Amino acid sequence: MTVPASPQRPPTGLDPLYVDLDGSLLATDSLHEGLVGIVARQPWLALALPVWLAGGKAAFKTKVASAAELDPATLPYREQVVEHLRAERQAGRSIVLATGAPRSMAEPIARHLGFFDAVLATDGPVNLTGAAKLAAIERHAQGPFQYLGNSAVDLPIWRKASQALTVAVPTGVANTLVREGVASTELVPRRPAGLMTWLRAFRVHQWAKNLLMFVPSFTAHVMGNPGVPANLAIGFISFSFLASSIYLINDMVDLPNDRSHPTKRDRPFASGSLPVLHGALLVPVLVTAAALLAARLPSEFQWLIAGYLVLTTAYSFWLKRVMALDTVLLASLYTIRIAAGGAAIAVTVSPWLFAFSMFFFLSLAMVKRTGELVALGPRLDETNVKGRGYRTSDLEAVSALGTASAYASVVVLTLYVNGSTDAQTLYRHPGLLYLICPVILYWVTRIWILARRGEVREDPVVFAIKDRVSYFALAAIAGITRLAT
């Protein structure tokens, strides 16, 4: 898309409207999205970023845009702004995209939206922001113009515009416009991300998985021992902070796939509710907090959460796209939580518990994949699950393997009750533990049937937290264990 040298004003006589991209038309920053895209797809290029930046900001933006390959169709546009621009275009106003983003990134966005007459963008050595953008607009407009922007860097342009249109501007910028008497119209009010938005990004509801750390203390009957509750509380918070840092990484790495998903598109980063830059800055803060807490616990716990960090990072960047390995890794991550719980209180975890955990959580990981495959529709063709190593034709195999793993976990439990010296030592009436088997059989059978019906559309652990039947099953297991003790 080329910029006309001598633009003709429409017969309506309306002043042309110049529109900023990052934070104005988009609810995100294309440069930050591009950087995240590079790290997600080609993390080794992160080493080249300082070299690119040494060549100047304009050249840096261009290189990031060429390496990132952002999809205009999946970006989070501000719907109120898009609707306003469409209405203005229909009224006969000329609309021009004027952005500091590189031309290679701006032009595909303009083509995708279809209502821009021209594009002014960073092209060459000049970074088209602030005074440089104002000069380009004045050369292009050759007369009065309107401008739509969102930040303090746009103030010089608003001062010269016949009409200033603002989008989510900071309070200080809005006050400056009023104080200087700049005629402005607020299209979108500023709504800073609230606590609930951040809690969603941290996925605090997923912290329930870390309650698995308490399992070894109950199976070893040491929960009432001095120091055990305190150590487990510290370990739980440490693990939760670490898990949240990984969720932030995962959501930033998986942005394009999340935006194509019917429900994940509403996640804070995918929707643009939270800037990806803020998420990137918070990751080291959370990891540091987790490490400081872990330093108060035995070294074995520290090694386990370090291993968890390495594995989950590898999962976010690569391993979640490897068919079968992804589910085995997810089951391993659940089992690491159990091992960490034992390490936090210096209790040796039974091999029987490890075996049960691997089979049981491998089944739940496959429930998750089954839900994703079912959501794609009834056709069993060769359609790939975006961001995963599965095809819709894998549904039957995944379901069969998942149910087999679920029932194998019950077999492990039966063998533990029947032949383990631990069961005979720790329980006065170990035979009563057999009653847990039908409870688990009922629960896993039910969740698998629901998954095949398409009624488990989220993480099965999260589903269980919301499921009343799951609480009844857990209460039954706790009651049976109490009677056996």
Short mmCIF file of C-alpha atoms in Angstrom, two decimals:
data_model
loop_
_atom_site.label_atom_id
_atom_site.label_comp_id
_atom_site.label_asym_id
_atom_site.label_seq_id
_atom_site.Cartn_x
_atom_site.Cartn_y
_atom_site.Cartn_z
CA MET A 1 0.00 0.00 0.00
CA THR A 2 1.59 3.29 -1.09
CA VAL A 3 1.06 6.78 0.27
CA PRO A 4 -0.33 9.21 -2.33
CA ALA A 5 1.87 12.24 -2.79
CA SER A 6 -0.98 14.70 -3.21
CA PRO A 7 -4.09 13.33 -1.45
CA GLN A 8 -7.44 14.60 -2.59
CA ARG A 9 -9.89 15.57 0.12
CA PRO A 10 -13.28 13.88 -0.19
CA PRO A 11 -16.12 15.97 -1.59
CA THR A 12 -17.69 16.06 1.89
CA GLY A 13 -14.94 18.44 2.98
CA LEU A 14 -14.30 16.38 6.12
CA ASP A 15 -10.82 16.64 7.60
CA PRO A 16 -8.88 13.39 7.13
CA LEU A 17 -8.53 11.24 10.25
CA TYR A 18 -5.10 9.83 11.14
CA VAL A 19 -5.18 6.80 13.41
CA ASP A 20 -2.46 5.50 15.71
CA LEU A 21 -2.04 1.72 15.90
CA ASP A 22 -0.47 0.51 19.16
CA GLY A 23 -2.75 1.01 22.14
CA SER A 24 -5.24 2.94 20.01
CA LEU A 25 -6.57 0.78 17.20
CA LEU A 26 -5.04 -2.26 18.90
CA ALA A 27 -5.50 -3.09 22.58
CA THR A 28 -1.85 -4.15 22.59
CA ASP A 29 1.59 -3.08 21.35
CA SER A 30 2.67 -4.67 18.07
CA LEU A 31 6.38 -4.37 18.93
CA HIS A 32 5.95 -6.20 22.24
CA GLU A 33 3.78 -8.81 20.53
CA GLY A 34 6.46 -9.23 17.90
CA LEU A 35 9.16 -9.74 20.53
CA VAL A 36 7.05 -12.35 22.28
CA GLY A 37 6.44 -14.06 18.94
CA ILE A 38 10.16 -14.22 18.25
CA VAL A 39 10.99 -15.68 21.65
CA ALA A 40 8.13 -18.18 21.31
CA ARG A 41 9.06 -19.49 17.86
CA GLN A 42 12.80 -18.84 17.63
CA PRO A 43 14.12 -18.25 21.16
CA TRP A 44 17.74 -18.29 19.96
CA LEU A 45 17.04 -14.99 18.16
CA ALA A 46 16.71 -13.33 21.58
CA LEU A 47 20.54 -13.22 21.56
CA ALA A 48 20.42 -11.07 18.42
CA LEU A 49 18.05 -8.46 19.87
CA PRO A 50 20.78 -6.23 21.41
CA VAL A 51 22.60 -6.23 18.07
CA TRP A 52 19.41 -5.24 16.25
CA LEU A 53 18.73 -2.45 18.76
CA ALA A 54 22.24 -1.06 18.24
CA GLY A 55 21.21 -0.26 14.67
CA GLY A 56 18.56 2.20 15.83
CA LYS A 57 14.95 1.88 16.94
CA ALA A 58 13.48 2.11 13.44
CA ALA A 59 15.72 -0.69 12.12
CA PHE A 60 15.03 -2.68 15.28
CA LYS A 61 11.27 -2.50 14.74
CA THR A 62 11.65 -3.57 11.11
CA LYS A 63 13.76 -6.60 12.01
CA VAL A 64 11.34 -7.62 14.77
CA ALA A 65 8.39 -7.32 12.39
CA SER A 66 10.06 -9.46 9.73
CA ALA A 67 10.95 -12.19 12.23
CA ALA A 68 7.69 -12.17 14.22
CA GLU A 69 5.12 -12.74 11.44
CA LEU A 70 2.07 -11.42 13.33
CA ASP A 71 -1.31 -12.49 11.95
CA PRO A 72 -3.56 -9.39 11.55
CA ALA A 73 -6.68 -11.55 11.75
CA THR A 74 -5.94 -12.63 15.34
CA LEU A 75 -4.81 -9.32 16.88
CA PRO A 76 -7.00 -7.76 19.61
CA TYR A 77 -8.62 -4.71 18.00
CA ARG A 78 -10.55 -2.16 20.03
CA GLU A 79 -14.06 -2.78 18.75
CA GLN A 80 -15.32 0.72 19.69
CA VAL A 81 -12.53 2.26 17.61
CA VAL A 82 -13.11 -0.06 14.66
CA GLU A 83 -16.84 0.72 14.67
CA HIS A 84 -16.14 4.47 14.83
CA LEU A 85 -13.71 4.30 11.92
CA ARG A 86 -16.12 2.27 9.80
CA ALA A 87 -18.85 4.83 10.44
CA GLU A 88 -16.51 7.72 9.56
CA ARG A 89 -15.43 5.98 6.38
CA GLN A 90 -19.05 5.46 5.35
CA ALA A 91 -19.68 9.16 6.00
CA GLY A 92 -16.98 9.97 3.47
CA ARG A 93 -14.05 10.81 5.71
CA SER A 94 -10.57 9.78 4.57
CA ILE A 95 -8.94 7.41 7.10
CA VAL A 96 -5.16 7.02 7.30
CA LEU A 97 -3.20 4.63 9.53
CA ALA A 98 -0.33 6.64 11.04
CA THR A 99 1.89 4.49 13.23
CA GLY A 100 5.37 4.06 14.58
CA ALA A 101 5.12 0.37 13.72
CA PRO A 102 7.12 -0.73 10.66
CA ARG A 103 5.41 -0.66 7.29
CA SER A 104 5.75 -4.43 6.91
CA MET A 105 3.54 -4.82 9.98
CA ALA A 106 1.16 -1.89 9.43
CA GLU A 107 0.16 -2.55 5.82
CA PRO A 108 -1.17 -6.11 6.42
CA ILE A 109 -3.30 -4.73 9.26
CA ALA A 110 -4.65 -1.95 7.01
CA ARG A 111 -5.47 -4.46 4.27
CA HIS A 112 -7.17 -6.76 6.77
CA LEU A 113 -9.47 -4.01 8.08
CA GLY A 114 -10.18 -2.60 4.63
CA PHE A 115 -11.16 0.99 5.50
CA PHE A 116 -7.81 2.79 5.35
CA ASP A 117 -6.99 5.02 2.39
CA ALA A 118 -3.26 5.11 3.09
CA VAL A 119 -0.57 4.11 5.57
CA LEU A 120 2.10 6.24 7.20
CA ALA A 121 4.56 3.99 9.05
CA THR A 122 8.18 3.57 10.09
CA ASP A 123 10.02 2.95 6.85
CA GLY A 124 13.77 3.43 6.76
CA PRO A 125 15.88 5.16 9.43
CA VAL A 126 13.14 7.39 10.88
CA ASN A 127 11.03 6.08 13.78
CA LEU A 128 7.61 7.54 12.99
CA THR A 129 6.49 8.69 16.44
CA GLY A 130 5.98 12.06 18.13
CA ALA A 131 7.39 15.01 16.13
CA ALA A 132 8.41 12.76 13.22
CA LYS A 133 4.85 11.47 12.90
CA LEU A 134 3.45 14.99 13.11
CA ALA A 135 5.71 16.12 10.25
CA ALA A 136 4.64 13.14 8.12
CA ILE A 137 0.94 13.82 8.81
CA GLU A 138 1.24 17.52 7.95
CA ARG A 139 3.02 16.73 4.67
CA HIS A 140 0.38 14.16 3.82
CA ALA A 141 -2.73 16.08 4.96
CA GLN A 142 -1.76 19.42 3.42
CA GLY A 143 -4.36 21.07 5.63
CA PRO A 144 -6.50 20.48 8.75
CA PHE A 145 -6.63 16.93 10.12
CA GLN A 146 -8.00 14.89 12.99
CA TYR A 147 -5.87 12.50 15.03
CA LEU A 148 -6.71 9.46 17.14
CA GLY A 149 -4.11 8.36 19.69
CA ASN A 150 -3.59 7.09 23.21
CA SER A 151 -0.43 8.34 24.90
CA ALA A 152 1.74 11.30 25.90
CA VAL A 153 3.90 10.88 22.78
CA ASP A 154 0.83 11.92 20.75
CA LEU A 155 0.50 15.33 22.47
CA PRO A 156 2.40 17.29 19.77
CA ILE A 157 0.04 15.87 17.13
CA TRP A 158 -3.13 16.54 19.11
CA ARG A 159 -2.04 20.17 19.60
CA LYS A 160 -1.98 20.69 15.83
CA ALA A 161 -5.09 18.62 15.05
CA SER A 162 -8.50 20.14 14.35
CA GLN A 163 -9.97 17.41 16.55
CA ALA A 164 -8.21 15.15 19.08
CA LEU A 165 -9.71 11.71 19.55
CA THR A 166 -8.42 9.86 22.61
CA VAL A 167 -8.36 6.19 23.48
CA ALA A 168 -7.64 5.00 27.04
CA VAL A 169 -5.30 7.93 27.74
CA PRO A 170 -3.62 8.24 31.15
CA THR A 171 -5.16 10.78 33.51
CA GLY A 172 -2.14 13.06 33.28
CA VAL A 173 -2.39 13.23 29.48
CA ALA A 174 -6.14 13.92 29.62
CA ASN A 175 -5.52 16.74 32.11
CA THR A 176 -2.85 18.23 29.85
CA LEU A 177 -5.28 18.31 26.91
CA VAL A 178 -7.89 20.08 29.05
CA ARG A 179 -5.36 22.54 30.50
CA GLU A 180 -4.07 23.47 27.05
CA GLY A 181 -7.58 23.84 25.64
CA VAL A 182 -7.16 21.12 23.01
CA ALA A 183 -10.55 20.11 21.57
CA SER A 184 -10.76 16.40 22.35
CA THR A 185 -13.28 13.57 22.29
CA GLU A 186 -12.82 10.46 24.39
CA LEU A 187 -13.73 7.40 22.32
CA VAL A 188 -12.63 4.78 24.85
CA PRO A 189 -12.18 5.57 28.58
CA ARG A 190 -9.11 4.28 30.38
CA ARG A 191 -9.84 1.14 32.39
CA PRO A 192 -6.71 -0.03 34.19
CA ALA A 193 -6.49 -3.76 34.77
CA GLY A 194 -8.06 -4.62 38.10
CA LEU A 195 -7.11 -7.23 40.66
CA MET A 196 -9.45 -9.83 39.17
CA THR A 197 -7.79 -9.49 35.76
CA TRP A 198 -4.37 -10.13 37.27
CA LEU A 199 -5.68 -13.06 39.30
CA ARG A 200 -7.02 -14.55 36.06
CA ALA A 201 -3.60 -14.09 34.46
CA PHE A 202 -1.93 -15.72 37.48
CA ARG A 203 -4.56 -18.49 37.20
CA VAL A 204 -5.02 -18.53 40.95
CA HIS A 205 -7.75 -21.17 40.55
CA GLN A 206 -5.05 -23.50 39.22
CA TRP A 207 -3.23 -23.26 42.55
CA ALA A 208 -5.63 -25.97 43.71
CA LYS A 209 -3.36 -28.43 41.88
CA ASN A 210 -0.62 -27.61 44.34
CA LEU A 211 -2.71 -29.10 47.15
CA LEU A 212 -1.21 -32.39 45.94
CA MET A 213 1.81 -31.37 48.01
CA PHE A 214 -0.22 -32.20 51.12
CA VAL A 215 -0.84 -35.80 50.02
CA PRO A 216 2.41 -37.30 51.41
CA SER A 217 1.76 -35.79 54.84
CA PHE A 218 -1.66 -37.48 54.97
CA THR A 219 -0.57 -40.84 53.55
CA ALA A 220 2.37 -40.91 56.00
CA HIS A 221 0.10 -39.76 58.86
CA VAL A 222 2.43 -36.90 59.87
CA MET A 223 0.23 -33.87 59.22
CA GLY A 224 -0.03 -33.16 62.94
CA ASN A 225 3.71 -33.27 63.55
CA PRO A 226 5.45 -30.00 64.60
CA GLY A 227 6.66 -27.93 61.68
CA VAL A 228 4.83 -29.93 59.02
CA PRO A 229 1.91 -27.53 58.38
CA ALA A 230 4.25 -24.51 58.28
CA ASN A 231 6.67 -26.14 55.83
CA LEU A 232 3.81 -27.25 53.60
CA ALA A 233 2.31 -23.75 53.63
CA ILE A 234 5.65 -22.25 52.57
CA GLY A 235 6.07 -24.91 49.91
CA PHE A 236 2.54 -24.38 48.63
CA ILE A 237 3.01 -20.62 48.22
CA SER A 238 6.43 -21.09 46.62
CA PHE A 239 5.08 -23.62 44.15
CA SER A 240 2.05 -21.43 43.41
CA PHE A 241 4.19 -18.37 42.62
CA LEU A 242 6.35 -20.49 40.34
CA ALA A 243 3.31 -22.01 38.63
CA SER A 244 1.85 -18.54 38.01
CA SER A 245 5.09 -17.41 36.38
CA ILE A 246 4.84 -20.38 34.03
CA TYR A 247 1.19 -19.61 33.25
CA LEU A 248 2.24 -16.08 32.29
CA ILE A 249 4.95 -17.46 30.01
CA ASN A 250 2.59 -20.01 28.50
CA ASP A 251 -0.11 -17.44 27.79
CA MET A 252 2.34 -15.05 26.15
CA VAL A 253 3.96 -17.79 24.06
CA ASP A 254 0.61 -19.19 23.01
CA LEU A 255 -1.03 -15.88 22.02
CA PRO A 256 -1.84 -16.73 18.36
CA ASN A 257 -3.34 -20.10 19.27
CA ASP A 258 -5.32 -18.68 22.20
CA ARG A 259 -6.81 -15.98 19.98
CA SER A 260 -8.07 -18.65 17.58
CA HIS A 261 -9.65 -20.63 20.43
CA PRO A 262 -13.36 -20.11 21.26
CA THR A 263 -12.77 -19.58 25.00
CA LYS A 264 -9.04 -18.94 25.45
CA ARG A 265 -9.34 -15.78 23.35
CA ASP A 266 -10.77 -14.10 26.47
CA ARG A 267 -7.61 -14.65 28.51
CA PRO A 268 -6.06 -11.36 29.71
CA PHE A 269 -3.09 -11.29 27.32
CA ALA A 270 -4.96 -12.72 24.33
CA SER A 271 -7.76 -10.18 24.69
CA GLY A 272 -5.41 -7.25 25.27
CA SER A 273 -6.74 -6.65 28.79
CA LEU A 274 -3.15 -6.88 30.05
CA PRO A 275 -0.03 -5.70 28.19
CA VAL A 276 2.37 -8.53 27.36
CA LEU A 277 5.22 -6.30 28.55
CA HIS A 278 3.79 -6.29 32.08
CA GLY A 279 3.55 -10.08 32.01
CA ALA A 280 7.16 -10.39 30.85
CA LEU A 281 8.33 -8.11 33.67
CA LEU A 282 6.37 -10.02 36.30
CA VAL A 283 7.81 -13.44 35.42
CA PRO A 284 11.23 -12.85 37.06
CA VAL A 285 9.52 -11.25 40.07
CA LEU A 286 7.40 -14.35 40.68
CA VAL A 287 10.32 -16.74 40.09
CA THR A 288 12.46 -14.79 42.56
CA ALA A 289 9.71 -14.83 45.19
CA ALA A 290 9.30 -18.59 44.73
CA ALA A 291 13.07 -19.12 45.08
CA LEU A 292 13.29 -17.03 48.26
CA LEU A 293 10.51 -19.07 49.87
CA ALA A 294 12.02 -22.35 48.68
CA ALA A 295 15.33 -21.37 50.31
CA ARG A 296 13.63 -21.91 53.69
CA LEU A 297 12.95 -25.57 52.87
CA PRO A 298 15.20 -28.62 52.36
CA SER A 299 17.49 -28.64 49.34
CA GLU A 300 15.58 -31.55 47.78
CA PHE A 301 12.52 -29.31 47.53
CA GLN A 302 14.63 -26.61 45.86
CA TRP A 303 15.91 -29.08 43.26
CA LEU A 304 12.39 -30.28 42.55
CA ILE A 305 10.95 -26.83 41.90
CA ALA A 306 13.99 -26.00 39.76
CA GLY A 307 13.27 -29.14 37.73
CA TYR A 308 9.61 -28.13 37.55
CA LEU A 309 10.61 -24.72 36.19
CA VAL A 310 12.82 -26.27 33.50
CA LEU A 311 10.22 -28.83 32.43
CA THR A 312 7.31 -26.41 32.36
CA THR A 313 9.31 -23.86 30.39
CA ALA A 314 10.27 -26.56 27.90
CA TYR A 315 6.60 -27.55 27.75
CA SER A 316 5.49 -23.99 27.02
CA PHE A 317 8.01 -23.46 24.23
CA TRP A 318 8.30 -26.89 22.59
CA LEU A 319 7.07 -30.05 24.28
CA LYS A 320 3.35 -29.26 24.28
CA ARG A 321 3.49 -29.66 20.50
CA VAL A 322 4.97 -33.17 20.72
CA MET A 323 2.22 -35.77 20.49
CA ALA A 324 2.03 -38.17 23.50
CA LEU A 325 5.11 -36.67 25.17
CA ASP A 326 3.02 -33.67 26.20
CA THR A 327 0.60 -35.79 28.24
CA VAL A 328 3.38 -37.83 29.86
CA LEU A 329 5.07 -34.58 30.86
CA LEU A 330 1.83 -33.19 32.32
CA ALA A 331 1.42 -36.36 34.41
CA SER A 332 5.03 -35.98 35.55
CA LEU A 333 4.42 -32.39 36.63
CA TYR A 334 1.55 -33.50 38.87
CA THR A 335 3.78 -36.20 40.33
CA ILE A 336 6.55 -33.66 40.97
CA ARG A 337 4.08 -31.77 43.16
CA ILE A 338 3.62 -34.87 45.29
CA ALA A 339 7.37 -35.42 45.47
CA ALA A 340 7.87 -31.77 46.46
CA GLY A 341 5.34 -32.19 49.26
CA GLY A 342 7.36 -35.07 50.64
CA ALA A 343 10.63 -33.16 50.24
CA ALA A 344 9.25 -30.13 52.09
CA ILE A 345 8.67 -32.22 55.23
CA ALA A 346 11.49 -34.76 54.75
CA VAL A 347 9.10 -37.70 54.17
CA THR A 348 9.94 -40.48 51.71
CA VAL A 349 7.12 -40.85 49.21
CA SER A 350 6.02 -44.41 48.50
CA PRO A 351 6.74 -45.78 45.00
CA TRP A 352 3.13 -46.97 45.03
CA LEU A 353 1.95 -43.37 45.30
CA PHE A 354 4.23 -42.31 42.46
CA ALA A 355 2.91 -45.11 40.24
CA PHE A 356 -0.71 -44.30 41.05
CA SER A 357 -0.09 -40.61 40.37
CA MET A 358 1.52 -41.18 36.97
CA PHE A 359 -1.30 -43.38 35.68
CA PHE A 360 -4.08 -41.28 37.18
CA PHE A 361 -2.79 -37.92 35.96
CA LEU A 362 -1.79 -39.28 32.57
CA SER A 363 -5.46 -40.14 32.20
CA LEU A 364 -6.51 -36.61 33.19
CA ALA A 365 -4.01 -35.10 30.73
CA MET A 366 -5.63 -37.17 28.00
CA VAL A 367 -9.06 -36.02 29.17
CA LYS A 368 -7.85 -32.50 28.42
CA ARG A 369 -6.68 -33.45 24.94
CA THR A 370 -9.92 -35.35 24.32
CA GLY A 371 -11.91 -32.24 25.18
CA GLU A 372 -9.88 -30.22 22.67
CA LEU A 373 -10.41 -32.83 19.94
CA VAL A 374 -14.14 -33.12 20.60
CA ALA A 375 -14.47 -29.33 20.46
CA LEU A 376 -13.25 -29.36 16.86
CA GLY A 377 -16.41 -31.14 15.76
CA PRO A 378 -17.64 -34.58 14.82
CA ARG A 379 -15.55 -34.97 11.65
CA LEU A 380 -12.70 -37.43 12.12
CA ASP A 381 -10.41 -36.03 9.43
CA GLU A 382 -6.81 -34.92 9.40
CA THR A 383 -7.43 -31.47 10.90
CA ASN A 384 -4.57 -30.49 13.22
CA VAL A 385 -5.25 -29.16 16.69
CA LYS A 386 -3.66 -25.72 16.60
CA GLY A 387 -0.57 -25.55 18.77
CA ARG A 388 -0.70 -29.28 19.57
CA GLY A 389 0.66 -32.44 17.95
CA TYR A 390 -2.74 -34.09 17.50
CA ARG A 391 -5.23 -34.52 14.68
CA THR A 392 -8.96 -34.98 15.01
CA SER A 393 -8.52 -38.54 13.75
CA ASP A 394 -6.54 -39.28 16.95
CA LEU A 395 -9.65 -38.95 19.13
CA GLU A 396 -10.35 -42.69 19.48
CA ALA A 397 -6.72 -43.53 20.27
CA VAL A 398 -6.40 -40.77 22.86
CA SER A 399 -9.66 -41.83 24.52
CA ALA A 400 -8.65 -45.49 24.62
CA LEU A 401 -5.22 -44.76 26.05
CA GLY A 402 -6.67 -42.34 28.60
CA THR A 403 -9.30 -44.72 29.92
CA ALA A 404 -6.75 -47.54 30.08
CA SER A 405 -4.45 -45.32 32.14
CA ALA A 406 -7.32 -44.42 34.49
CA TYR A 407 -8.12 -48.06 35.20
CA ALA A 408 -4.41 -48.90 35.55
CA SER A 409 -4.24 -46.40 38.43
CA VAL A 410 -6.99 -48.31 40.23
CA VAL A 411 -5.08 -51.57 39.66
CA VAL A 412 -2.03 -49.97 41.29
CA LEU A 413 -4.16 -48.97 44.28
CA THR A 414 -5.53 -52.51 44.58
CA LEU A 415 -2.03 -53.99 44.51
CA TYR A 416 -0.92 -51.48 47.14
CA VAL A 417 -3.70 -52.53 49.51
CA ASN A 418 -3.16 -56.21 48.84
CA GLY A 419 0.61 -56.52 48.91
CA SER A 420 2.23 -53.44 50.39
CA THR A 421 3.82 -53.58 53.82
CA ASP A 422 3.18 -49.83 54.06
CA ALA A 423 -0.57 -50.42 53.97
CA GLN A 424 -0.34 -53.03 56.71
CA THR A 425 1.83 -50.76 58.86
CA LEU A 426 0.03 -47.44 58.44
CA TYR A 427 -3.58 -48.64 58.67
CA ARG A 428 -5.38 -50.59 61.38
CA HIS A 429 -7.93 -51.90 58.87
CA PRO A 430 -6.18 -51.83 55.48
CA GLY A 431 -8.88 -53.98 53.89
CA LEU A 432 -11.27 -51.04 54.05
CA LEU A 433 -9.06 -49.21 51.53
CA TYR A 434 -10.47 -51.52 48.84
CA LEU A 435 -13.65 -49.44 49.09
CA ILE A 436 -11.77 -46.49 47.57
CA CYS A 437 -11.39 -48.42 44.33
CA PRO A 438 -15.06 -48.33 43.23
CA VAL A 439 -15.23 -44.63 44.12
CA ILE A 440 -12.30 -43.82 41.85
CA LEU A 441 -13.62 -46.16 39.15
CA TYR A 442 -16.93 -44.31 39.21
CA TRP A 443 -15.26 -40.90 39.09
CA VAL A 444 -12.87 -41.62 36.21
CA THR A 445 -15.55 -43.45 34.20
CA ARG A 446 -17.93 -40.52 34.61
CA ILE A 447 -15.38 -37.86 33.65
CA TRP A 448 -14.41 -39.82 30.55
CA ILE A 449 -18.02 -40.14 29.42
CA LEU A 450 -18.51 -36.41 29.99
CA ALA A 451 -15.32 -35.67 28.08
CA ARG A 452 -16.52 -37.68 25.07
CA ARG A 453 -19.81 -35.80 25.21
CA GLY A 454 -17.87 -32.53 25.01
CA GLU A 455 -18.88 -31.46 28.51
CA VAL A 456 -15.31 -31.20 29.87
CA ARG A 457 -14.04 -28.17 27.94
CA GLU A 458 -11.37 -27.12 30.41
CA ASP A 459 -8.62 -28.56 32.54
CA PRO A 460 -10.19 -31.62 34.25
CA VAL A 461 -8.80 -30.54 37.62
CA VAL A 462 -10.53 -27.18 37.21
CA PHE A 463 -13.66 -29.06 36.13
CA ALA A 464 -13.47 -31.16 39.30
CA ILE A 465 -13.19 -28.02 41.46
CA LYS A 466 -16.54 -26.87 40.04
CA ASP A 467 -18.14 -30.32 40.07
CA ARG A 468 -20.35 -31.29 43.04
CA VAL A 469 -20.01 -35.02 42.33
CA SER A 470 -16.22 -34.72 42.63
CA TYR A 471 -16.59 -33.30 46.14
CA PHE A 472 -18.81 -36.21 47.14
CA ALA A 473 -16.21 -38.64 45.78
CA LEU A 474 -13.41 -36.87 47.67
CA ALA A 475 -15.45 -36.90 50.88
CA ALA A 476 -16.09 -40.62 50.45
CA ILE A 477 -12.38 -41.32 49.98
CA ALA A 478 -11.50 -39.22 53.03
CA GLY A 479 -14.11 -41.00 55.12
CA ILE A 480 -12.95 -44.46 54.07
CA THR A 481 -9.33 -43.54 54.77
CA ARG A 482 -10.31 -42.27 58.20
CA LEU A 483 -12.10 -45.50 59.04
CA ALA A 484 -9.15 -47.56 57.87
CA THR A 485 -6.68 -45.59 59.99
#
